[in-house]
């Protein structure tokens, strides 16, 4: 069974920079996993932030950026704002079985 | 404006069936892959499955926990997709979200519909 792993929680100060990562139990994450990132605030539906590793949606603030880092997918949030406090999920594509798998999520606290 | 509106959630007994619907608007529905994601209470997101377009045979793929029990279909004349859920288990309880591949998997989300499987 494929497992996608994220940090359970991270804390960052307002104005700071934080990097969230997303690892696959099958090995290094590459661009053909089409990594995506989502933000979810309490009581709300998730919102897409990044797709295909590093592409922002039209509504995604420029302070959010995606990349591949050390065999993992990464989401970097620069100049963190209080409203960035939320749960963040990554999503990876597995071409063999043609399925998508979410990571367990990272709870980001802005303090 | 892209809109996705789910309906059909409710309370069902273990072993029972339920059909969810998702009405879409604001984009060319027939050209877009659609999918479902669920979230158990207090838990993370879980990809359920997706359906491709009619020219692609409306092919479907599913996550392992629901394969053989859930069926996704689409009706392009109604701009609607469906999630037929059979042999429901208590662990299927959660909010079910409809999503689009526009331009990528799960770019847009509905508000979700709650399914509760309990005796």
Tab-separated table of C-alpha atoms in Angstrom, chain A residues 13-55:
chain	number	residue	atom	x	y	z
A	13	UNK	CA	6.269	33.297	12.840
A	14	UNK	CA	4.431	35.952	10.831
A	15	UNK	CA	6.684	37.233	8.066
A	16	UNK	CA	8.813	34.123	8.162
A	17	UNK	CA	9.367	31.360	5.623
A	18	UNK	CA	8.397	27.706	5.993
A	19	UNK	CA	8.788	24.663	3.762
A	20	UNK	CA	6.390	21.722	3.872
A	21	UNK	CA	7.452	18.441	2.278
A	22	UNK	CA	5.732	15.430	0.723
A	23	UNK	CA	7.431	12.037	0.457
A	24	UNK	CA	6.392	8.798	-1.255
A	25	UNK	CA	6.920	5.310	0.145
A	26	UNK	CA	7.789	4.165	-3.389
A	27	UNK	CA	10.890	6.354	-3.607
A	28	UNK	CA	11.879	9.788	-4.850
A	29	UNK	CA	9.060	12.079	-5.971
A	30	UNK	CA	9.557	13.301	-9.540
A	31	UNK	CA	7.631	15.573	-11.888
A	32	UNK	CA	5.637	12.652	-13.287
A	33	UNK	CA	3.967	12.329	-9.900
A	34	UNK	CA	2.358	15.705	-10.761
A	35	UNK	CA	2.539	16.953	-7.155
A	36	UNK	CA	-0.334	19.182	-6.108
A	37	UNK	CA	-0.909	21.158	-2.916
A	38	UNK	CA	-4.138	22.119	-1.166
A	39	UNK	CA	-5.058	24.390	1.732
A	40	UNK	CA	-7.980	23.687	4.060
A	41	UNK	CA	-9.230	25.966	6.800
A	42	UNK	CA	-11.610	24.766	9.544
A	43	UNK	CA	-15.128	24.215	8.305
A	44	UNK	CA	-14.227	24.915	4.691
A	45	UNK	CA	-13.705	22.841	1.587
A	46	UNK	CA	-10.099	22.446	0.469
A	47	UNK	CA	-8.680	24.937	-2.009
A	48	UNK	CA	-6.092	24.079	-4.644
A	49	UNK	CA	-2.844	26.068	-4.463
A	50	UNK	CA	-0.247	24.390	-6.694
A	51	UNK	CA	-0.419	21.797	-9.485
A	52	UNK	CA	2.150	19.862	-11.513
A	53	UNK	CA	4.945	20.595	-9.028
A	54	UNK	CA	5.190	24.363	-9.316
A	55	UNK	CA	2.242	25.901	-11.175
